[in-house]
Tab-separated table of C-alpha atoms in Angstrom:
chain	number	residue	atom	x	y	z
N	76	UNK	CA	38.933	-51.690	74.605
N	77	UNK	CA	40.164	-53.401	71.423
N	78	UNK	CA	37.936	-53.445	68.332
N	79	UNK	CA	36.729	-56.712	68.786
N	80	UNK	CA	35.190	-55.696	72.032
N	81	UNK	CA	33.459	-52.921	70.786
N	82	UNK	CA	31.716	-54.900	68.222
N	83	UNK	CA	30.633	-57.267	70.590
N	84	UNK	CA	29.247	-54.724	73.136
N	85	UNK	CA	27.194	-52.970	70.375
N	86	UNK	CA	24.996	-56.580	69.531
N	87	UNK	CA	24.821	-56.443	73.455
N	88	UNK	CA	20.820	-56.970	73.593
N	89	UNK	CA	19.188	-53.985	75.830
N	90	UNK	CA	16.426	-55.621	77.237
N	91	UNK	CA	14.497	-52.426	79.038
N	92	UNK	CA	15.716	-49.154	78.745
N	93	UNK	CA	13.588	-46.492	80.085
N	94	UNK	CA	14.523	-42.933	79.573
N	95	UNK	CA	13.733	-39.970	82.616
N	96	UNK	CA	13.675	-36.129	82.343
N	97	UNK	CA	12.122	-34.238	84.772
N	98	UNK	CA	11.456	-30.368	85.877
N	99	UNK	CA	11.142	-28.964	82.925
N	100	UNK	CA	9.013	-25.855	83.914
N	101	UNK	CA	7.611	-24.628	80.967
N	102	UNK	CA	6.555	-21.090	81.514
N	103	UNK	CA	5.890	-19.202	78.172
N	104	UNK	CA	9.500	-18.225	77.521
N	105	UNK	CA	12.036	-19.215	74.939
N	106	UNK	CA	14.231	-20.852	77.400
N	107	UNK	CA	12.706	-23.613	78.643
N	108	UNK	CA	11.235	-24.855	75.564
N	109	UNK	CA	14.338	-24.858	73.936
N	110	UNK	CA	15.790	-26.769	76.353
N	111	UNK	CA	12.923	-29.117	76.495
N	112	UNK	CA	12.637	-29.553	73.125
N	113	UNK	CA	16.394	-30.178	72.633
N	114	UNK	CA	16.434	-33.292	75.205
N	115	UNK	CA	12.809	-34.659	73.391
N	116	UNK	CA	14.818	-34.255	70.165
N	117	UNK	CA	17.815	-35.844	71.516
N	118	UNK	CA	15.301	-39.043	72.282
N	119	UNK	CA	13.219	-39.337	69.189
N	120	UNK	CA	16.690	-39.452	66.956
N	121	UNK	CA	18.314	-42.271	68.889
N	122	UNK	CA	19.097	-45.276	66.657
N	123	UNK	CA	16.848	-47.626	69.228
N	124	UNK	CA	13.267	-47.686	70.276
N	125	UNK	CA	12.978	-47.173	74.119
N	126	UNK	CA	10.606	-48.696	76.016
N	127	UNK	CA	9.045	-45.891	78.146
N	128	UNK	CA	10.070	-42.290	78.342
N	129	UNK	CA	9.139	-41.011	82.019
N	130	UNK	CA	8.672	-36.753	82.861
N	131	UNK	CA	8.286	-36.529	86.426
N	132	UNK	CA	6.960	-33.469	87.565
N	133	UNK	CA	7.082	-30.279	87.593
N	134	UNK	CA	5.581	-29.494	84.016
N	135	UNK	CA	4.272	-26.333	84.148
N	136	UNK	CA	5.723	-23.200	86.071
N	137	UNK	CA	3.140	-21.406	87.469
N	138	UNK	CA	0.228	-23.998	86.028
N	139	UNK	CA	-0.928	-22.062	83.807
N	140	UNK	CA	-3.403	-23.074	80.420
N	141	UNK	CA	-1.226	-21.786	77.983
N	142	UNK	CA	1.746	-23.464	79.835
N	143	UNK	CA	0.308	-26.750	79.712
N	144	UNK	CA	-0.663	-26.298	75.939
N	145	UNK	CA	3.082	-25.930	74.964
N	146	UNK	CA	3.906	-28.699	76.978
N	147	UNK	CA	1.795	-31.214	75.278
N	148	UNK	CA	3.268	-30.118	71.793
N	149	UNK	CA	6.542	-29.721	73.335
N	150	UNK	CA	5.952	-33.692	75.239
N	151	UNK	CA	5.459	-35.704	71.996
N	152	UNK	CA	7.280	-39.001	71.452
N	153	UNK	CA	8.005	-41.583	69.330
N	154	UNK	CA	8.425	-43.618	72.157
N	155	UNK	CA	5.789	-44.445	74.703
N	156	UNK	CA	5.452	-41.440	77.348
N	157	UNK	CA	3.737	-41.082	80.897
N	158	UNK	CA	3.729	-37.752	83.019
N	159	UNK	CA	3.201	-36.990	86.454
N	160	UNK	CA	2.611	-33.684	88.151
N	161	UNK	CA	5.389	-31.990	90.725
N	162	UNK	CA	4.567	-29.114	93.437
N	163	UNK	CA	4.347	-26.264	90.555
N	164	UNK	CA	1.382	-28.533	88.680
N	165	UNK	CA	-2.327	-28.057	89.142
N	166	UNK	CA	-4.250	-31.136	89.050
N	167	UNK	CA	-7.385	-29.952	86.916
N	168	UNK	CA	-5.153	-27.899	84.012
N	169	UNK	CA	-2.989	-30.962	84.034
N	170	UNK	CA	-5.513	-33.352	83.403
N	171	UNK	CA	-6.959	-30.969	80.949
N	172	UNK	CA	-4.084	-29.808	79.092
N	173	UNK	CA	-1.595	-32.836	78.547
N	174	UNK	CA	-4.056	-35.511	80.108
N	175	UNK	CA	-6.844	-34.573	77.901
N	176	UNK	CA	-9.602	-35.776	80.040
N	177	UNK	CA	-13.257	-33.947	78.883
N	178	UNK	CA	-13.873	-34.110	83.223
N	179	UNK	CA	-10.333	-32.493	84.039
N	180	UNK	CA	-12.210	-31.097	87.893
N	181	UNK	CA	-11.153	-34.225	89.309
N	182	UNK	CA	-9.106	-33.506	92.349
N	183	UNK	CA	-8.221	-36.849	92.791
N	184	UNK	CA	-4.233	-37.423	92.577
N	185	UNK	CA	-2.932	-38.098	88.684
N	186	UNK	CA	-1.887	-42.052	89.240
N	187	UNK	CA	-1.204	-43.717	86.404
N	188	UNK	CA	0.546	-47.270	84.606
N	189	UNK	CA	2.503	-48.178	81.935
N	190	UNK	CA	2.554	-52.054	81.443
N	191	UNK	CA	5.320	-52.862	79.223
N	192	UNK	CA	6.945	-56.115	77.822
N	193	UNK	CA	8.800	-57.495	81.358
N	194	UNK	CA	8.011	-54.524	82.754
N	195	UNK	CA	5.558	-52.110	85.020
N	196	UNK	CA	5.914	-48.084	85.481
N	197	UNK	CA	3.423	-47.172	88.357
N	198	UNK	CA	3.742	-43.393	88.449
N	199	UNK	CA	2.387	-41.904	91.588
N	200	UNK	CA	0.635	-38.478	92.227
N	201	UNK	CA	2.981	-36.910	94.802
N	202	UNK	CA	1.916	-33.247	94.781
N	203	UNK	CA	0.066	-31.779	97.760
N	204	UNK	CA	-2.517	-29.257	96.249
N	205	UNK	CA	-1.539	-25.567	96.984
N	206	UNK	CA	2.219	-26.783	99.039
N	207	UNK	CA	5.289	-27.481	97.751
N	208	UNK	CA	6.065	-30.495	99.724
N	209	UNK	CA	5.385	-33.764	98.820
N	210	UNK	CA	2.810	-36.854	100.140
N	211	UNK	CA	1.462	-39.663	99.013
N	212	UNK	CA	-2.519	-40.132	99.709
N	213	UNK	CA	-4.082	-42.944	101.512
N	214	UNK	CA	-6.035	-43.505	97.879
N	215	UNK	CA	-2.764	-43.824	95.797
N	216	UNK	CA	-0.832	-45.715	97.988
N	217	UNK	CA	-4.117	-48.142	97.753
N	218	UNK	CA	-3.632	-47.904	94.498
N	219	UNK	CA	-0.132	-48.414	93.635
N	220	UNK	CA	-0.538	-51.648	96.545
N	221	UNK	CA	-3.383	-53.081	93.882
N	222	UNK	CA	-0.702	-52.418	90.841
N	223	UNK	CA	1.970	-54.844	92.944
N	224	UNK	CA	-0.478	-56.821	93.888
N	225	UNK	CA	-1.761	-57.644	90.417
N	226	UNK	CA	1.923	-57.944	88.813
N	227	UNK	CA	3.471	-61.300	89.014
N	228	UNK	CA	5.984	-61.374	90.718
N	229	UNK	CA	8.624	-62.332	88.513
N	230	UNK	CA	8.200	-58.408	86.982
N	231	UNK	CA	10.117	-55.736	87.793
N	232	UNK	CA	7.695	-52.796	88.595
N	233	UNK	CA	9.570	-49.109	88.908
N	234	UNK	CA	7.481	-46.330	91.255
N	235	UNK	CA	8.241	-42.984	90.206
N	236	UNK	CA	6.667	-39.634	91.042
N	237	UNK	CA	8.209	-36.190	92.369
N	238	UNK	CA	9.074	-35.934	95.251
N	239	UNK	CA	12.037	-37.693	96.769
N	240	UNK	CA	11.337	-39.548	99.831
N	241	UNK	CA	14.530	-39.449	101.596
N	242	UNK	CA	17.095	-36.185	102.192
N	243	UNK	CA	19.538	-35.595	99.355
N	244	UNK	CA	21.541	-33.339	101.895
N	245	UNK	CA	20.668	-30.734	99.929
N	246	UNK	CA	18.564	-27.957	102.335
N	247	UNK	CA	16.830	-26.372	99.722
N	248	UNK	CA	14.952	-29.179	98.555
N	249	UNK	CA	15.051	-31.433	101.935
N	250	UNK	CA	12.368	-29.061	103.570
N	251	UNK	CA	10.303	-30.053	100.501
N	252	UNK	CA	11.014	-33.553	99.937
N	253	UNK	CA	8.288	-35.946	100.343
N	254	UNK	CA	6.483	-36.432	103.873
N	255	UNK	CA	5.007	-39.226	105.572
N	256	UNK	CA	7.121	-42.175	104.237
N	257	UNK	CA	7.244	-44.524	106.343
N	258	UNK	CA	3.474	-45.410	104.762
N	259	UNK	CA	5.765	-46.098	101.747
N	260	UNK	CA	8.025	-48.079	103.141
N	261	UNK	CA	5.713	-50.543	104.761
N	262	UNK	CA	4.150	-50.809	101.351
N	263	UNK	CA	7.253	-52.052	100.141
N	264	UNK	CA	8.039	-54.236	102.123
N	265	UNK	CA	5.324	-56.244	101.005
N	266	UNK	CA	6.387	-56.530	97.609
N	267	UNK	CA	9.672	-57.900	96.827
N	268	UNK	CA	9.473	-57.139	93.064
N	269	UNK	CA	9.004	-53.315	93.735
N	270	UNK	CA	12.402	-52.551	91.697
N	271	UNK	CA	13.514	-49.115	92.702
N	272	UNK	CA	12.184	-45.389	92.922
N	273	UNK	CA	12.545	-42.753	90.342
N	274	UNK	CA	11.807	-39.340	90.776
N	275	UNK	CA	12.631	-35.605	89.879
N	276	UNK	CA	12.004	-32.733	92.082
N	277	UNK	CA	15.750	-31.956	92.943
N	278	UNK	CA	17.199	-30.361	89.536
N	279	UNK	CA	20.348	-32.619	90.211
N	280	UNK	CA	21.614	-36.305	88.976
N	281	UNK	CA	21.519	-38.033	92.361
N	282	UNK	CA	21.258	-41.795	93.809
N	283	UNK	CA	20.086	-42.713	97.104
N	284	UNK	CA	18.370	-45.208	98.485
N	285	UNK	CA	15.102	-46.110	100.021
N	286	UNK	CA	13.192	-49.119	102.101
N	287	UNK	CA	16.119	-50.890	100.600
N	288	UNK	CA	15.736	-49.904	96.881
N	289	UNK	CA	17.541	-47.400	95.097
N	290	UNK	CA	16.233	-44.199	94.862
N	291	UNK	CA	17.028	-42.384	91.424
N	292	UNK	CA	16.972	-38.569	90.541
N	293	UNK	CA	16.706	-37.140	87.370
N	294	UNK	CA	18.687	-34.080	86.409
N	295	UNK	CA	16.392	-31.014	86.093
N	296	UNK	CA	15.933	-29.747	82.482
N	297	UNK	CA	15.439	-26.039	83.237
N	298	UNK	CA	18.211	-25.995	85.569
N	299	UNK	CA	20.793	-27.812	87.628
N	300	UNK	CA	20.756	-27.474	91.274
N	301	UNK	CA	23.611	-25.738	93.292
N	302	UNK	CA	24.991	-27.924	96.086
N	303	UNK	CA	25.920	-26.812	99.573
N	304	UNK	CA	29.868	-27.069	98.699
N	305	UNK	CA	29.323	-25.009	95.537
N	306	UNK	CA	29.926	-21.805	94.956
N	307	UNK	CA	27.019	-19.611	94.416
N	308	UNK	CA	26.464	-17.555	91.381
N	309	UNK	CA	24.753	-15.410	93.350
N	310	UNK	CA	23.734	-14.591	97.318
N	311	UNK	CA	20.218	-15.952	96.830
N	312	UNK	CA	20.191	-17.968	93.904
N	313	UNK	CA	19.715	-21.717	94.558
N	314	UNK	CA	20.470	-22.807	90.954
N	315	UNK	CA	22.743	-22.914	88.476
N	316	UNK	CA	21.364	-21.880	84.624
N	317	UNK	CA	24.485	-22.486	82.505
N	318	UNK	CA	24.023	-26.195	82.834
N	319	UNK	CA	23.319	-27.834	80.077
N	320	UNK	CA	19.990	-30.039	80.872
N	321	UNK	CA	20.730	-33.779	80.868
N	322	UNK	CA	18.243	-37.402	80.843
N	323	UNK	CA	18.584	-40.775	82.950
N	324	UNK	CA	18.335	-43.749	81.581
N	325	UNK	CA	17.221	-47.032	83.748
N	326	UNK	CA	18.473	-49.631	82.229
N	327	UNK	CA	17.222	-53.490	82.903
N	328	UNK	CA	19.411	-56.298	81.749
N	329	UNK	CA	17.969	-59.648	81.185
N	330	UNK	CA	19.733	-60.603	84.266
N	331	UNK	CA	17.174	-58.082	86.741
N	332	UNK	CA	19.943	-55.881	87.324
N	333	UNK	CA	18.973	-52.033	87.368
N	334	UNK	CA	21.581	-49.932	85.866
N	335	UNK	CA	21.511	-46.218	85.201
N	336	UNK	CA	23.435	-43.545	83.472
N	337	UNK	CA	22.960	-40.001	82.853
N	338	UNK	CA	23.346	-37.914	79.545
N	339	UNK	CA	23.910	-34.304	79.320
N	340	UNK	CA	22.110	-33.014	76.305
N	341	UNK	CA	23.298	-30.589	73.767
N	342	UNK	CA	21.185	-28.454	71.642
N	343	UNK	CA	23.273	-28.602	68.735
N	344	UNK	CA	21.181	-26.533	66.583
């Protein structure tokens, strides 16, 4: 690329750019928060204000208090920033402990929107209280139907939440992907402006798709899954913790088109 063309793709406008970390699994140790506060670091110092900065799932480790106290100093943007709860979440210390809420008992699922300029983040409540596996209740698939619904349709809106809905081919995480789809599916086929999927849950950068949208995976923070054509570190171990922990970013161009890339972050302290 000559010089020229480098000086003409940095005054490029970026017309939505919306970065995605997920499984960070905060669990009172040094190693975790490091790595989570390396890849919140990494976002805050970029030379460009992001639109939306999604976490999807799988906060906490074991759901504890404390855990869920470090993650809401640990979670702290400059840009704006929605959560969502994975299988190792508990609703009521969520709500509590990064949610705020003075009524945390609630054990209603954690939906929630982010309405930006040209843009809609529904995040959906995908955990299954005391499981692993993932589903989507009758009450927020209502809900996410009324978010479509309400958006014009000339708005790209982006549905994220935990669980994957579709296989990644990866066993581990297939028996716990999320169940009872075809629900979703119907839903969007009723709304043509439903963009794409984003989700966490696997602790790999993947890209599938879904009801004929893509279907994008963040890397896991705390660790980076091992594929089935890997070699293992060990006889049991499904993960691999010498990865460094990387971010998505969704991009949307002022031409509709979704494009993402993936960062590996370095803790260069």
């Amino acid at each position: 690329m000559s010089h020229a063309s480098l000086d003409q793709a940095k005054e490029t406008p970026l017309v939505i750019v919306i970065a995605h970390l997920s499984d960070i699994h905060l669990d009172g140790g040094p190693r975790a928060a490091d790595r989570t506060r390396a890849v919140m670091e990494y976002l805050d110092g970029l030379p460009y204000d992001l639109d939306a900065v999604l976490v999807s799932g799988d906060i906490a480790d074991h759901a504890a208090p404390a855990e869920y106290e470090e993650a809401a100093k640990l979670l702290r943007s400059r840009h704006p920033l929605v959560v969502c709860p994975g299988n190792h979440d508990e609703r009521t210390a969520f709500r509590q402990g990064l949610l705020g809420e003075r009524d945390p008992s609630s054990a209603a699922p954690v939906d929630q929107v982010l309405r930006g300029p040209g843009f809609v983040l529904a995040v959906c409540d995908s955990s299954v209280p005391g499981a692993d596996h993932g589903l989507l209740e009758d009450s927020t698939l209502a809900w996410l139907d009324g978010v479509l619904t309400d958006t014009p349709q000339e708005t790209p809106v982006l549905v994220a939440f935990h669980h994957p809905p579709v296989p990644l081919h990866t066993p581990y995480v297939d028996e716990i992907r999320q169940f009872g789809e075809e629900r979703l599916a119907a839903l969007a086929a009723r709304h043509p402006h439903l963009t794409a999927f984003l989700c966490g849950h696997a602790h790999t950068a993947a890209a599938t798709t879904f009801a004929g949208r893509p279907v994008l995976v963040a890397p896991g923070v705390v660790s980076t899954l091992r594929l089935p054509w890997e070699h293992p570190s060990g006889a049991s171990e499904h993960v691999h913790l010498d990865e460094p922990p990387a971010v998505a970013f969704h991009l949307i161009g002022d031409d509709g088109r979704l494009t993402t890339h993936y960062r590996v972050v370095v803790d260069r302290r």
